[in-house]
Structures are given as structure tokens and as C-alpha cells.
XYZ file of C-alpha atoms in Angstrom:
299
model
C 50.934 20.170 -139.399
C 47.285 19.729 -140.284
C 46.062 20.163 -143.866
C 44.371 23.456 -144.690
C 42.221 22.882 -147.784
C 40.419 26.224 -147.413
C 42.597 29.097 -148.553
C 42.421 32.738 -147.571
C 42.211 35.539 -150.120
C 45.866 36.402 -149.501
C 46.951 32.774 -149.948
C 45.084 32.483 -153.242
C 46.490 35.786 -154.500
C 50.022 34.734 -153.551
C 49.685 31.341 -155.261
C 48.466 33.098 -158.391
C 51.334 35.601 -158.214
C 54.010 32.881 -158.169
C 52.086 30.746 -160.676
C 51.639 27.831 -158.304
C 48.517 25.698 -157.951
C 46.955 26.199 -154.504
C 47.885 23.456 -152.076
C 48.422 23.052 -148.375
C 52.022 23.954 -147.500
C 53.019 21.317 -144.952
C 56.542 20.037 -145.620
C 59.950 21.424 -146.532
C 59.391 20.148 -150.054
C 56.288 22.315 -150.198
C 58.297 25.284 -148.918
C 60.917 24.593 -151.605
C 58.210 24.766 -154.252
C 57.171 28.169 -152.939
C 60.801 29.359 -152.864
C 61.253 28.230 -156.461
C 58.164 30.149 -157.491
C 59.390 33.285 -155.724
C 62.804 33.022 -157.406
C 61.249 32.973 -160.849
C 58.639 35.690 -160.295
C 59.923 38.375 -157.941
C 62.492 40.746 -159.398
C 65.197 41.924 -157.018
C 65.042 45.649 -157.762
C 65.500 49.074 -156.188
C 63.447 51.259 -158.507
C 61.294 52.855 -155.806
C 64.437 53.785 -153.877
C 66.279 55.396 -156.810
C 63.160 57.249 -157.996
C 62.372 58.475 -154.477
C 58.933 56.841 -154.411
C 59.316 54.735 -151.266
C 56.675 54.686 -148.556
C 56.572 53.445 -144.951
C 56.184 49.683 -144.960
C 54.042 47.214 -143.076
C 52.321 43.929 -143.899
C 49.467 45.538 -145.812
C 51.716 47.795 -147.887
C 54.184 45.022 -148.794
C 51.408 42.641 -149.862
C 49.800 45.416 -151.896
C 53.058 46.206 -153.679
C 54.397 42.711 -154.381
C 51.273 40.584 -154.704
C 48.540 42.894 -155.955
C 50.591 45.493 -157.847
C 53.069 42.846 -159.052
C 56.162 44.821 -158.114
C 59.526 43.465 -157.074
C 61.770 44.844 -154.359
C 64.833 44.341 -152.209
C 65.248 41.753 -149.448
C 63.100 43.525 -146.877
C 60.063 43.266 -149.143
C 60.495 39.901 -150.874
C 61.605 37.959 -147.799
C 58.860 39.603 -145.754
C 56.032 38.690 -148.148
C 57.382 35.117 -148.205
C 57.357 35.174 -144.387
C 53.744 36.392 -144.284
C 52.671 33.625 -146.660
C 54.509 30.697 -145.059
C 53.347 31.711 -141.593
C 49.681 31.442 -142.651
C 50.184 27.675 -142.953
C 51.260 27.293 -139.339
C 55.019 27.076 -139.793
C 57.346 28.281 -137.057
C 59.115 31.006 -138.992
C 60.832 34.191 -137.859
C 63.154 36.804 -139.287
C 66.766 37.684 -138.553
C 68.828 40.649 -139.690
C 72.281 40.072 -141.168
C 75.452 41.771 -142.303
C 76.378 41.196 -145.961
C 79.926 41.011 -147.257
C 80.674 43.319 -150.200
C 79.794 41.108 -153.168
C 82.060 42.929 -155.623
C 85.328 43.275 -153.712
C 84.793 40.737 -150.864
C 87.184 42.832 -148.794
C 84.744 44.431 -146.350
C 81.346 44.082 -144.708
C 78.449 46.347 -145.524
C 75.782 47.981 -143.358
C 75.093 45.995 -140.227
C 71.540 44.666 -140.193
C 70.654 45.774 -143.725
C 69.710 42.287 -144.967
C 66.802 40.312 -143.522
C 66.265 36.554 -143.861
C 63.805 33.898 -142.724
C 64.526 31.056 -140.309
C 62.159 28.076 -140.308
C 61.995 25.624 -137.405
C 60.820 22.250 -138.675
C 60.949 18.942 -136.809
C 63.268 20.457 -134.167
C 65.784 21.707 -136.735
C 66.500 25.177 -138.084
C 66.631 26.072 -141.783
C 67.499 29.261 -143.614
C 64.958 30.357 -146.232
C 66.165 33.377 -148.224
C 64.321 34.264 -151.428
C 65.914 37.695 -151.882
C 69.719 37.605 -151.772
C 69.973 39.096 -155.240
C 70.018 36.086 -157.563
C 72.028 33.950 -155.151
C 69.017 31.763 -154.460
C 69.065 28.238 -153.052
C 65.455 27.379 -154.064
C 65.346 25.200 -150.920
C 65.680 25.749 -147.163
C 69.323 25.385 -146.100
C 69.976 23.314 -142.944
C 72.357 24.437 -140.199
C 74.577 21.399 -140.756
C 77.023 22.454 -143.512
C 75.031 20.290 -145.912
C 75.442 21.678 -149.412
C 72.243 22.698 -151.180
C 72.470 23.090 -154.951
C 70.178 25.048 -157.253
C 70.444 26.388 -160.782
C 72.180 29.491 -159.384
C 74.946 27.716 -157.452
C 75.821 25.821 -154.279
C 75.031 26.995 -150.753
C 75.892 26.027 -147.180
C 75.778 27.437 -143.656
C 78.818 27.255 -141.357
C 79.132 28.034 -137.668
C 81.797 30.653 -137.064
C 83.266 32.724 -134.261
C 84.257 36.380 -134.543
C 83.665 36.515 -138.296
C 83.158 40.290 -137.943
C 85.076 42.139 -135.290
C 82.975 43.480 -132.408
C 79.810 41.887 -133.804
C 78.447 38.699 -132.261
C 77.463 36.774 -135.351
C 77.583 32.992 -135.052
C 76.815 31.670 -138.548
C 77.669 32.530 -142.108
C 76.035 31.732 -145.419
C 78.549 30.715 -148.079
C 77.993 30.100 -151.771
C 79.889 29.237 -154.924
C 79.287 28.494 -158.588
C 79.456 25.004 -160.175
C 82.711 23.557 -161.521
C 81.648 24.403 -165.076
C 81.538 28.117 -164.266
C 84.033 30.694 -165.495
C 85.889 32.555 -164.086
C 87.537 29.981 -161.856
C 87.451 32.258 -158.811
C 83.654 31.954 -158.742
C 84.035 28.221 -157.966
C 85.523 28.991 -154.551
C 83.377 29.283 -151.438
C 82.500 32.927 -150.876
C 81.044 34.729 -147.864
C 77.473 35.866 -148.379
C 76.360 37.214 -145.025
C 76.830 36.687 -141.287
C 73.989 36.325 -138.797
C 72.878 35.021 -135.418
C 69.746 32.822 -135.668
C 68.939 33.434 -132.011
C 68.572 37.200 -132.409
C 65.066 37.476 -133.806
C 63.603 40.519 -135.477
C 60.304 41.587 -133.915
C 57.430 39.457 -135.200
C 56.150 41.666 -137.997
C 52.700 40.063 -137.979
C 52.197 41.165 -134.394
C 54.026 44.478 -134.797
C 52.129 45.758 -137.812
C 53.314 49.339 -137.377
C 54.996 51.753 -139.745
C 58.331 51.464 -137.886
C 58.770 47.842 -138.935
C 62.103 46.221 -139.669
C 61.334 46.555 -143.365
C 61.004 50.327 -143.058
C 64.144 50.520 -140.934
C 66.186 48.588 -143.498
C 64.724 50.638 -146.336
C 65.942 53.787 -144.591
C 69.382 52.243 -144.037
C 69.597 51.657 -147.791
C 68.522 55.234 -148.549
C 70.996 56.718 -146.052
C 73.929 54.442 -146.953
C 76.916 56.730 -147.684
C 78.220 54.287 -150.313
C 74.945 54.743 -152.267
C 75.203 51.125 -153.444
C 71.459 50.583 -153.817
C 70.071 54.112 -153.561
C 71.317 55.856 -156.716
C 71.865 53.402 -159.568
C 68.801 51.552 -160.950
C 69.073 47.771 -160.683
C 66.785 44.877 -161.532
C 67.829 41.243 -161.583
C 66.025 37.888 -161.667
C 66.420 34.245 -162.663
C 65.140 33.534 -166.171
C 64.032 30.063 -167.317
C 66.014 28.482 -164.460
C 69.197 28.715 -166.538
C 70.168 32.385 -166.758
C 70.360 35.517 -164.638
C 69.077 38.733 -166.173
C 70.581 41.989 -164.890
C 69.373 45.428 -165.896
C 71.169 48.682 -165.075
C 70.723 52.171 -166.478
C 73.533 51.499 -168.958
C 73.091 47.874 -170.022
C 71.244 44.586 -170.003
C 73.201 41.380 -169.304
C 72.159 37.743 -169.483
C 74.491 35.365 -167.604
C 74.393 31.606 -168.094
C 74.079 29.972 -164.667
C 76.207 26.938 -165.563
C 79.063 28.505 -167.526
C 79.052 32.156 -166.538
C 78.957 33.129 -170.202
C 77.564 36.639 -170.597
C 75.564 38.271 -173.369
C 75.563 42.028 -172.896
C 73.720 44.849 -174.618
C 75.060 48.336 -173.890
C 72.560 51.177 -174.126
C 73.097 54.452 -175.963
C 74.211 56.575 -173.019
C 74.846 59.573 -175.282
C 71.155 59.816 -176.128
C 69.010 60.112 -172.994
C 65.712 59.458 -174.765
C 66.982 56.341 -176.511
C 68.728 55.130 -173.358
C 65.457 55.396 -171.426
C 63.605 53.579 -174.223
C 66.121 50.726 -174.217
C 65.999 50.484 -170.420
C 62.197 50.415 -170.353
C 61.961 47.850 -173.153
C 63.875 45.361 -171.024
C 62.169 46.423 -167.803
C 58.797 45.575 -169.336
C 59.674 42.509 -171.426
C 62.031 40.711 -169.006
C 60.986 41.896 -165.562
C 57.289 42.606 -166.165
C 57.640 45.952 -164.401
C 56.147 49.306 -165.451
C 58.391 51.743 -167.323
C 60.226 54.582 -165.623
C 59.500 58.160 -166.626
C 63.179 59.032 -166.312
C 66.533 57.501 -165.398
C 68.001 58.962 -162.221
C 71.193 60.936 -162.685
C 74.164 59.149 -161.159
């Protein structure tokens, strides 16, 4: 891959957004640096969905929201803006839609195709690059070899599987777990993240810059989901200082230590709507650098 010392406006804006000095992105180490920057800057949040302020998505809209307006988003926005950026440096990168296992109960699979990831082909090998699986972030591309990749948020690997989900032809699964120092003990066991087939590519969203993009389709799946997992309750979460995970809901703010699992939780005054909104917005602004909400959606 040839060096590219002259950067486009979008490249410069993206570097500035993730607080990274402009450089030519040529190797997997360079990609890892970008992934690390994304993990620390982009908040995984659903505020436009729960406040009914979504809009049809394409490349221009996603870049405007996440880079210029400094918003966060769910997987279909954050992974897509990462895709747009990495592709400008000549990488072979494409997107794949996945099926996520329920991350609370781990007893069922959620909406088919409602998570989107990036696959990078580099030196004749495939790597998974996901910068938006909540705060389960590897910070590095994960090879398709069962090699374990460790970051401050945990350990990750990809395994080849057959018939992981009945009647769905997924061939690989992302697994993750917490370090041995983490409590509770159950978190130290390998857990299913999501299943996917790296050969089933989503349409190239650079060449299909229409409103009916995969991002818009997934956004609508989230809105229409009968379980209402991401469409009713406000959620914002991000990695803080590479050692903690901050999670904000309408009722509380929680800081979880990445190594030990120790939690510090502040519960909001849910009996006073004005104060509850003030407490929510204080954390939304100070921790997530996002604009305040005018109201908290009724659950």
C-alpha cells in the first residue's frame, strides 16, 4: 500500500475527531490505532432513536452526524464511518451483517442482520474490525484463526462454527470474555457475541450511496423491534480512560472497572422528573460530550 501524505478534508476531520495525528494508514498497526481512537471517542448511544429524531442514512449523513456534529450512534453509524475512513487509504474492506446473541440472558438470538461489522482483507488474510459492539471492543483487528486478542475491555476470538443458529447459514462466531481478575466469575467464561458469514457481503455503501442503505435498514429494524431493546430506553456507553466503562440510562449512571468489574453507581431521582432530567443531562454532557435532551422518553 503506497503512502498517501496528502489528506482529504474528510480524512483530516476524522483524524481530528478521534484525536489522532494525521498519518498514512498502511498497516494493521495503523488500523489498530484508529480503532483505539474510535473506542475512546465515539459513544455507543441510541438517543436519536428514543427521541424519534432519526433520519434516512447515507455516507454524507453519517459523516455529518458523527464527524462534524460530534454525535455517537449505534453500530450501523460508528462501524460505517470507520469503514468510510479506512477505505480512503486503499484497504480492502467490506461490511457484513450479523446476528447478536442476547447479551443479558444469553439464551436466545436477537434480530437477524441487525448488527453490522467490518471485514478487512490484508496480506491474503481476513480480519474482523468492529468498533461498535457496545463497549466490547478489541481495539485491534481480530484474525480468523482463533488467536486471542486482548484489550482493556476483555479478550476476543473468532471461531468457525456450523449450525450455530438453526436455519441460518452463519459460519463464524465472535466470542469474548473478561480477564481472570474480573468479578463475577461467570464473566471470565467465553461468551457468544454474534454469528456471521464473512462471505456474505453487504452492498458496498460507497458505491450505493442511496437512502435505502444497510444503515437505514438496520436503523428501521431497531425501531420496529418488538422487544424495544434499543428503541425506548435511553442508553449511552463508552470506554473512559482505557480502564473503565461508563454507562448512562434514564435512571442511573454506572462506572465499571474493566479489570475487576467493580461498579460505582449513581441512581437518579426518578420521583422528580425535572431533577432526573438534570442528572441525566449532567452526565450526558460531562462524560459523553453529547448535547442535553429536552426530555426523557417515557418507558
